[in-house]
Amino acid sequence: MRVEQAEIARRVEKLKAASRAAGVKLTHQRLEIFREVASSVEHPDADAVFREVRGRIPTVSIDTVYRTLWMLNDLGLVATLGPRRESVRFDANLARHHHYICTRCGLARDFESAAFDALRIPDAVKDYGSVDSAHIEVRGVCDSCARKQCEKQAETDSKPPRGKQRSKSWPKRKRS
Amino acid sequence: MRVEQAEIARRVEKLKAASRAAGVKLTHQRLEIFREVASSVEHPDADAVFREVRGRIPTVSIDTVYRTLWMLNDLGLVATLGPRRESVRFDANLARHHHYICTRCGLARDFESAAFDALRIPDAVKDYGSVDSAHIEVRGVCDSCARKQCEKQAETDSKPPRGKQRSKSWPKRKRS
DNA sequence: CTCTTAATGCAGAATGATTCTTAAATGAGA
DNA sequence: TCTCATTTAAGAATCATTCTGCATTAAGAG
């Protein structure tokens, strides 16, 4: 199952606009890597994208795939499935509940929603397979991280990062 | 913030019952490891549990923590936060949508739910931080995996795994 | 079309979470 | 009390992912 051509084209247009706006070069490999994610409904991982793209550009490196995927993520053109997760996290709350996840620090908190629990799972889902559980995942930036962000903001504002090093401005993803 | 004593006690009781039912020994370390997860609302990872438990049992090994956590997971006493994820997966669908995830093979598929999209996020969530997105995550076993399961079932049924090697019956988690 | 420099490819190494190995010591529960 | 599941220890292996130089290439501004 693939995404319809028209939709793919629309997504590619967005990529072009976003690249221009961000001042990054739209290379052949970036285009193909994006096209691969944009035309799939499989939610591929880096390696899957790599394998596919290699069919069209035999010399792509896995590095480029990773770098590009994260760049697309930073540009808001693709999203990751599930919260950022450095390691597996466990939960002993067996009652029906939902999660709030901070996309910066990984903070996770439970909350409840009777309104959601009353909802019926769409029938379309049952076509995929059995349903064991359903819960909401809310993503955002927690108060603590928001505060840190402000401090950093103030810092950055004093030394204006002008010029064309925008590509270096993507924050490195943390390692715990 | 910690879970209330009464609730912790209730969870520990469940552990005792489940251990007995499964025929596994309720060791000191298993109890403490479970108690740690059961009393936290932080959704700790293996290392966080390790660090805490080490305060009470200085000789615990990180191995035991991992083994125990997965055993608790297999017994249904704890769950993991987010779907099992061997690697990060990407999604270029920027429209509002939700996910169905197969807990066996990792298959991921999109679906929509106008009913959910119309729901308001509970106010309690806003206390944690800003809200960037909210979506449903449905977990289950996809049809393809369910079929494989049946085949395996048939196999297993012919060679009855009697005796006390139940502890060996937890399927090793796969590596891609 | 021609530069400038961002991006890529390559080879190899590092990292970090997680799992496994082996062998000896321990302790839960019948 | 005895047995066998479990734990520990110490080390190695795996795997996804990221990074380091460095030489090469090509996007896109002018």
Coordinates of C-alpha atoms (C1' of nucleotides) in Angstrom, one line a residue:
Chain A
M1 CA 0.0 0.0 0.0
R2 CA 1.4 3.3 -1.0
V3 CA 0.4 6.9 -0.6
E4 CA -1.5 8.4 -3.6
Q5 CA 0.7 10.3 -6.2
A6 CA -1.1 13.6 -5.7
E7 CA -0.4 13.5 -1.9
I8 CA 3.2 12.6 -2.5
A9 CA 3.6 15.5 -4.9
R10 CA 2.0 17.8 -2.3
R11 CA 4.5 16.6 0.3
V12 CA 7.4 17.1 -2.0
E13 CA 6.3 20.6 -2.7
K14 CA 6.3 21.3 1.0
L15 CA 9.8 19.9 1.2
K16 CA 11.0 22.3 -1.5
A17 CA 9.4 25.3 0.2
A18 CA 10.8 24.3 3.6
S19 CA 14.3 23.7 2.3
R20 CA 14.3 27.1 0.6
A21 CA 13.0 28.8 3.7
A22 CA 15.5 27.1 6.0
G23 CA 18.4 27.7 3.6
V24 CA 19.4 24.1 3.2
K25 CA 20.3 22.5 -0.1
L26 CA 17.8 20.2 -1.6
T27 CA 20.1 17.5 -2.7
H28 CA 19.3 14.5 -4.8
Q29 CA 19.6 12.2 -1.8
R30 CA 17.5 14.4 0.5
L31 CA 14.8 14.4 -2.1
E32 CA 14.8 10.6 -2.5
I33 CA 15.0 10.0 1.2
F34 CA 12.0 12.2 1.8
R35 CA 10.2 10.7 -1.1
E36 CA 10.6 7.3 0.4
V37 CA 9.1 8.2 3.7
A38 CA 6.5 10.3 2.1
S39 CA 5.2 7.5 -0.2
S40 CA 5.2 4.8 2.5
V41 CA 2.5 4.0 5.0
E42 CA 4.8 1.6 6.7
H43 CA 6.5 4.1 8.9
P44 CA 9.9 2.9 8.0
D45 CA 13.0 3.1 10.1
A46 CA 16.3 4.5 8.9
D47 CA 17.5 1.2 7.7
A48 CA 14.3 0.5 5.7
V49 CA 14.6 3.9 4.1
F50 CA 18.3 3.2 3.4
R51 CA 17.6 -0.1 1.7
E52 CA 14.9 1.4 -0.6
V53 CA 16.8 4.5 -1.5
R54 CA 19.9 2.5 -2.3
G55 CA 18.0 1.0 -5.2
R56 CA 17.8 4.4 -6.7
I57 CA 21.1 5.9 -5.5
P58 CA 23.5 3.0 -5.0
T59 CA 26.0 5.1 -3.2
V60 CA 23.9 6.7 -0.4
S61 CA 25.4 6.1 2.9
I62 CA 23.4 5.2 6.0
D63 CA 24.9 8.3 7.6
T64 CA 23.2 10.5 5.1
V65 CA 19.9 8.7 5.7
Y66 CA 20.1 9.4 9.4
R67 CA 21.2 12.9 9.0
T68 CA 18.5 13.7 6.5
L69 CA 15.7 12.0 8.5
W70 CA 16.5 14.0 11.6
M71 CA 16.8 17.2 9.5
L72 CA 13.4 16.5 8.0
N73 CA 12.2 16.0 11.5
D74 CA 13.6 19.3 12.7
L75 CA 12.1 21.0 9.7
G76 CA 8.7 19.5 10.7
L77 CA 8.3 17.5 7.5
V78 CA 8.3 14.2 9.2
A79 CA 7.6 13.0 12.7
T80 CA 8.8 10.1 14.7
L81 CA 6.5 7.3 15.7
G82 CA 6.2 7.3 19.5
P83 CA 8.1 9.5 21.9
R84 CA 11.8 9.9 21.8
R85 CA 13.1 7.0 23.9
E86 CA 16.6 6.5 24.9
S87 CA 15.7 3.4 26.9
V88 CA 12.6 1.3 27.6
R89 CA 10.5 2.7 30.4
F90 CA 8.1 0.7 32.6
D91 CA 4.7 1.4 34.1
A92 CA 3.0 -0.5 36.9
N93 CA -0.2 1.4 36.7
L94 CA -2.6 -1.2 35.3
A95 CA -5.7 1.0 35.5
R96 CA -6.9 2.6 32.3
H97 CA -4.9 5.7 31.9
H98 CA -3.1 7.9 29.4
H99 CA 0.3 9.6 29.0
Y100 CA 1.7 13.1 28.8
I101 CA 5.2 13.0 27.4
C102 CA 7.7 15.9 27.3
T103 CA 9.5 15.7 24.0
R104 CA 12.5 17.4 25.4
C105 CA 13.4 15.5 28.6
G106 CA 11.2 12.5 28.3
L107 CA 9.2 13.2 31.5
A108 CA 6.1 11.0 31.5
R109 CA 3.0 11.5 33.5
D110 CA -0.3 9.7 33.7
F111 CA -3.7 11.3 33.4
E112 CA -7.3 10.0 32.9
S113 CA -10.0 10.8 30.5
A114 CA -13.4 9.3 31.0
A115 CA -14.5 10.9 27.8
F116 CA -11.9 9.1 25.8
D117 CA -12.5 5.8 27.6
A118 CA -16.1 6.0 26.5
L119 CA -15.2 6.3 22.9
R120 CA -15.5 3.3 20.6
I121 CA -12.4 2.3 18.6
P122 CA -13.1 2.9 14.9
D123 CA -14.0 -0.2 12.9
A124 CA -11.2 0.5 10.4
V125 CA -8.7 -0.4 13.2
K126 CA -10.1 -3.9 13.6
D127 CA -9.1 -4.7 10.0
Y128 CA -5.5 -4.5 11.0
G129 CA -5.8 -7.0 13.9
S130 CA -6.8 -7.5 17.5
V131 CA -7.0 -4.6 19.9
D132 CA -5.4 -5.1 23.3
S133 CA -5.3 -1.5 24.5
A134 CA -5.9 2.0 23.4
H135 CA -4.6 5.1 25.0
I136 CA -3.9 8.7 24.3
E137 CA -0.4 10.0 24.0
V138 CA -0.1 13.7 24.5
R139 CA 3.2 15.3 23.6
G140 CA 4.4 18.7 24.6
V141 CA 7.1 20.5 26.5
C142 CA 7.0 20.2 30.3
D143 CA 7.1 23.3 32.5
S144 CA 10.6 22.5 33.7
C145 CA 12.0 22.3 30.1
A146 CA 10.1 25.4 29.1
R147 CA 11.8 27.3 31.8
K148 CA 15.3 26.1 30.7
Q149 CA 14.3 27.0 27.2
C150 CA 13.7 30.6 28.3
E151 CA 17.1 30.9 29.9
K152 CA 18.8 29.5 26.8
Q153 CA 16.8 31.9 24.7
A154 CA 18.1 34.9 26.6
E155 CA 21.6 33.6 26.2
T156 CA 21.3 33.1 22.5
D157 CA 19.7 36.4 21.9
S158 CA 22.8 38.2 23.2
K159 CA 25.1 36.5 20.7
P160 CA 23.1 36.6 17.4
P161 CA 24.0 33.5 15.3
R162 CA 23.9 35.3 12.0
G163 CA 25.1 34.1 8.7
K164 CA 24.6 30.8 6.9
Q165 CA 25.4 28.4 9.6
R166 CA 21.8 27.5 10.0
S167 CA 22.5 23.9 9.3
K168 CA 24.6 23.8 12.4
S169 CA 21.8 25.1 14.5
W170 CA 19.9 21.9 14.9
P171 CA 20.5 20.9 18.4
K172 CA 22.3 17.6 18.7
R173 CA 20.1 15.0 20.1
K174 CA 21.1 14.2 23.6
R175 CA 22.6 11.1 24.9
S176 CA 21.8 10.3 28.4
Chain B
M1 CA 5.3 12.3 43.9
R2 CA 4.8 8.7 44.9
V3 CA 2.0 6.2 44.6
E4 CA -0.2 5.8 47.8
Q5 CA 0.9 3.1 50.2
A6 CA -2.5 1.3 49.9
E7 CA -2.1 1.1 46.1
I8 CA 1.4 -0.2 46.3
A9 CA 0.4 -2.9 48.8
R10 CA -2.4 -3.9 46.4
R11 CA 0.1 -4.2 43.6
V12 CA 2.5 -6.2 45.6
E13 CA -0.3 -8.6 46.5
K14 CA -0.9 -9.0 42.8
L15 CA 2.8 -9.8 42.3
K16 CA 2.7 -12.5 44.9
A17 CA -0.4 -14.1 43.4
A18 CA 1.0 -13.9 39.9
S19 CA 4.4 -15.3 40.9
R20 CA 2.7 -18.2 42.6
A21 CA 0.4 -18.8 39.7
A22 CA 3.3 -18.7 37.2
G23 CA 5.5 -20.9 39.4
V24 CA 8.4 -18.4 39.6
K25 CA 10.2 -17.7 42.8
L26 CA 9.5 -14.4 44.5
T27 CA 13.0 -13.4 45.3
H28 CA 14.1 -10.5 47.4
Q29 CA 15.4 -8.6 44.4
R30 CA 12.3 -9.3 42.3
L31 CA 10.2 -7.9 45.1
E32 CA 12.3 -4.7 45.5
I33 CA 12.5 -4.2 41.7
F34 CA 8.8 -4.5 41.4
R35 CA 8.2 -2.3 44.4
E36 CA 10.3 0.4 42.9
V37 CA 8.3 0.5 39.6
A38 CA 5.1 0.1 41.5
S39 CA 5.7 3.1 43.8
S40 CA 6.9 5.5 41.1
V41 CA 4.9 7.7 38.8
E42 CA 8.0 8.5 36.9
H43 CA 7.9 5.5 34.6
P44 CA 11.6 4.7 35.3
D45 CA 13.8 2.9 32.9
A46 CA 15.9 -0.1 33.9
D47 CA 18.8 2.1 34.9
A48 CA 16.7 4.3 37.1
V49 CA 15.3 1.2 38.8
F50 CA 18.8 -0.2 39.2
R51 CA 20.1 2.9 40.9
E52 CA 17.2 3.0 43.4
V53 CA 17.2 -0.7 44.2
R54 CA 20.9 -0.7 44.7
G55 CA 20.3 1.6 47.7
R56 CA 18.4 -1.3 49.3
I57 CA 20.3 -4.3 47.8
P58 CA 23.8 -3.1 47.1
T59 CA 24.7 -6.2 45.2
V60 CA 21.9 -6.3 42.6
S61 CA 23.1 -6.5 39.1
I62 CA 21.8 -4.6 36.2
D63 CA 21.2 -8.0 34.5
T64 CA 18.7 -9.0 37.2
V65 CA 16.9 -5.7 36.9
Y66 CA 16.5 -6.2 33.1
R67 CA 15.5 -9.8 33.5
T68 CA 13.0 -9.1 36.2
L69 CA 11.5 -6.1 34.5
W70 CA 10.8 -8.1 31.4
M71 CA 9.5 -11.0 33.4
L72 CA 7.1 -8.6 35.2
N73 CA 6.1 -7.4 31.7
D74 CA 5.5 -11.0 30.6
L75 CA 3.4 -11.7 33.7
G76 CA 1.3 -8.6 32.9
L77 CA 2.3 -6.8 36.1
V78 CA 4.0 -3.9 34.4
A79 CA 3.8 -2.5 30.9
T80 CA 6.3 -0.6 28.8
L81 CA 5.8 3.0 27.9
G82 CA 5.2 3.3 24.2
P83 CA 5.4 0.5 21.7
R84 CA 8.4 -1.9 21.5
R85 CA 10.8 -0.1 19.3
E86 CA 14.0 -1.6 17.9
S87 CA 14.7 1.6 16.0
V88 CA 13.2 5.0 15.4
R89 CA 10.5 5.1 12.8
F90 CA 9.4 8.0 10.7
D91 CA 6.1 9.3 9.5
A92 CA 5.5 11.9 6.8
N93 CA 1.7 12.1 7.3
L94 CA 1.2 15.5 8.8
A95 CA -2.5 15.3 8.9
R96 CA -4.2 14.6 12.2
H97 CA -4.2 10.8 12.6
H98 CA -3.7 8.0 15.0
H99 CA -1.7 4.8 15.1
Y100 CA -2.3 1.1 15.4
I101 CA 0.8 -0.8 16.5
C102 CA 1.3 -4.5 16.4
T103 CA 3.1 -5.5 19.6
R104 CA 4.6 -8.5 18.0
C105 CA 6.2 -7.3 14.7
G106 CA 6.0 -3.6 15.1
L107 CA 3.7 -3.1 12.2
A108 CA 2.3 0.5 12.3
R109 CA -0.7 1.8 10.5
D110 CA -2.6 5.1 10.5
F111 CA -6.3 5.6 11.2
E112 CA -8.6 8.6 11.8
S113 CA -11.1 9.4 14.4
A114 CA -13.2 12.5 14.2
A115 CA -14.7 11.6 17.5
F116 CA -11.4 11.7 19.2
D117 CA -10.2 14.8 17.4
A118 CA -13.3 16.6 18.7
L119 CA -12.4 15.8 22.3
R120 CA -10.9 18.4 24.6
I121 CA -7.6 17.5 26.3
P122 CA -8.3 17.3 30.1
D123 CA -7.2 20.3 32.0
A124 CA -5.1 18.2 34.3
V125 CA -2.7 17.7 31.4
K126 CA -2.0 21.4 31.0
D127 CA -0.5 21.4 34.5
Y128 CA 2.3 19.3 33.2
G129 CA 3.3 21.6 30.4
S130 CA 2.4 22.7 26.9
V131 CA 0.5 20.5 24.5
D132 CA 1.9 20.1 21.0
S133 CA 0.0 17.0 19.8
A134 CA -2.3 14.3 21.0
H135 CA -3.1 11.1 19.4
I136 CA -4.4 7.6 20.1
E137 CA -2.1 4.6 20.2
V138 CA -3.9 1.4 19.8
R139 CA -1.9 -1.7 20.5
G140 CA -2.8 -5.2 19.4
V141 CA -1.6 -8.2 17.4
C142 CA -1.9 -7.8 13.6
D143 CA -3.6 -10.4 11.5
S144 CA -0.3 -11.6 10.0
C145 CA 1.2 -12.2 13.5
A146 CA -2.0 -13.8 14.7
R147 CA -1.7 -16.3 11.9
K148 CA 1.9 -17.1 12.7
Q149 CA 0.9 -17.5 16.3
C150 CA -1.6 -20.2 15.4
E151 CA 0.9 -22.2 13.5
K152 CA 3.3 -22.0 16.4
Q153 CA 0.5 -23.0 18.7
A154 CA -0.1 -26.1 16.7
E155 CA 3.6 -27.0 16.9
T156 CA 3.8 -26.4 20.6
D157 CA 0.7 -28.5 21.3
S158 CA 2.2 -31.6 19.8
K159 CA 5.3 -31.4 22.1
P160 CA 3.7 -30.7 25.5
P161 CA 6.2 -28.6 27.5
R162 CA 5.5 -30.2 30.8
G163 CA 7.4 -29.8 34.0
K164 CA 8.8 -26.8 35.7
Q165 CA 10.6 -25.1 32.9
R166 CA 8.0 -22.5 32.7
S167 CA 10.6 -19.8 33.3
K168 CA 12.2 -20.8 30.0
S169 CA 8.9 -20.2 28.1
W170 CA 9.2 -16.4 28.0
P171 CA 10.0 -15.8 24.4
K172 CA 13.3 -14.1 24.0
R173 CA 12.7 -10.6 22.7
K174 CA 13.8 -10.4 19.1
R175 CA 16.7 -8.5 17.7
S176 CA 16.1 -7.3 14.1
Chain C
dC1 C1' 28.4 29.5 -16.4
dT2 C1' 31.3 29.8 -12.3
dC3 C1' 32.4 29.8 -7.9
dT4 C1' 31.6 28.8 -2.8
dT5 C1' 30.7 25.9 0.5
dA6 C1' 27.1 22.8 2.1
dA7 C1' 26.6 17.9 1.6
dT8 C1' 28.0 13.5 0.6
dG9 C1' 30.8 9.2 0.7
dC10 C1' 33.9 6.3 3.0
dA11 C1' 36.3 3.9 6.5
dG12 C1' 36.6 3.3 10.8
dA13 C1' 35.7 4.1 15.6
dA14 C1' 32.8 5.3 19.6
dT15 C1' 28.7 5.2 22.3
dG16 C1' 25.1 3.4 25.0
dA17 C1' 21.3 0.3 26.0
dT18 C1' 20.6 -4.2 26.3
dT19 C1' 21.5 -9.1 26.2
dC20 C1' 24.2 -13.2 26.8
dT21 C1' 27.9 -16.4 28.7
dT22 C1' 30.0 -19.1 32.1
dA23 C1' 30.6 -20.7 36.4
dA24 C1' 30.2 -20.4 41.2
dA25 C1' 27.2 -19.1 45.2
dT26 C1' 22.7 -18.5 47.2
dG27 C1' 18.1 -18.8 48.7
dA28 C1' 12.9 -19.8 47.9
dG29 C1' 9.7 -22.9 48.6
dA30 C1' 8.2 -27.7 48.6
Chain D
dT1 C1' 16.4 -30.1 54.5
dC2 C1' 17.2 -30.4 49.8
dT3 C1' 16.6 -29.0 45.0
dC4 C1' 16.7 -26.2 41.4
dA5 C1' 15.6 -21.6 40.0
dT6 C1' 18.0 -17.4 40.5
dT7 C1' 21.6 -14.3 41.3
dT8 C1' 26.2 -12.4 40.9
dA9 C1' 30.3 -11.2 38.6
dA10 C1' 33.1 -10.0 34.9
dG11 C1' 33.4 -9.8 30.5
dA12 C1' 32.1 -9.9 25.8
dA13 C1' 28.8 -9.3 22.1
dT14 C1' 25.0 -6.9 19.5
dC15 C1' 22.8 -3.4 17.5
dA16 C1' 21.1 1.2 16.3
dT17 C1' 23.0 5.3 16.0
dT18 C1' 26.4 9.0 15.9
dC19 C1' 30.7 11.0 15.0
dT20 C1' 35.6 11.9 12.9
dG21 C1' 38.5 13.0 9.2
dC22 C1' 39.1 13.8 4.7
dA23 C1' 38.6 13.8 -0.1
dT24 C1' 34.9 14.6 -3.5
dT25 C1' 30.8 16.4 -5.3
dA26 C1' 27.2 19.2 -6.5
dA27 C1' 23.3 22.9 -5.2
dG28 C1' 22.3 27.3 -5.9
dA29 C1' 23.7 32.2 -5.5
dG30 C1' 25.6 35.6 -8.4

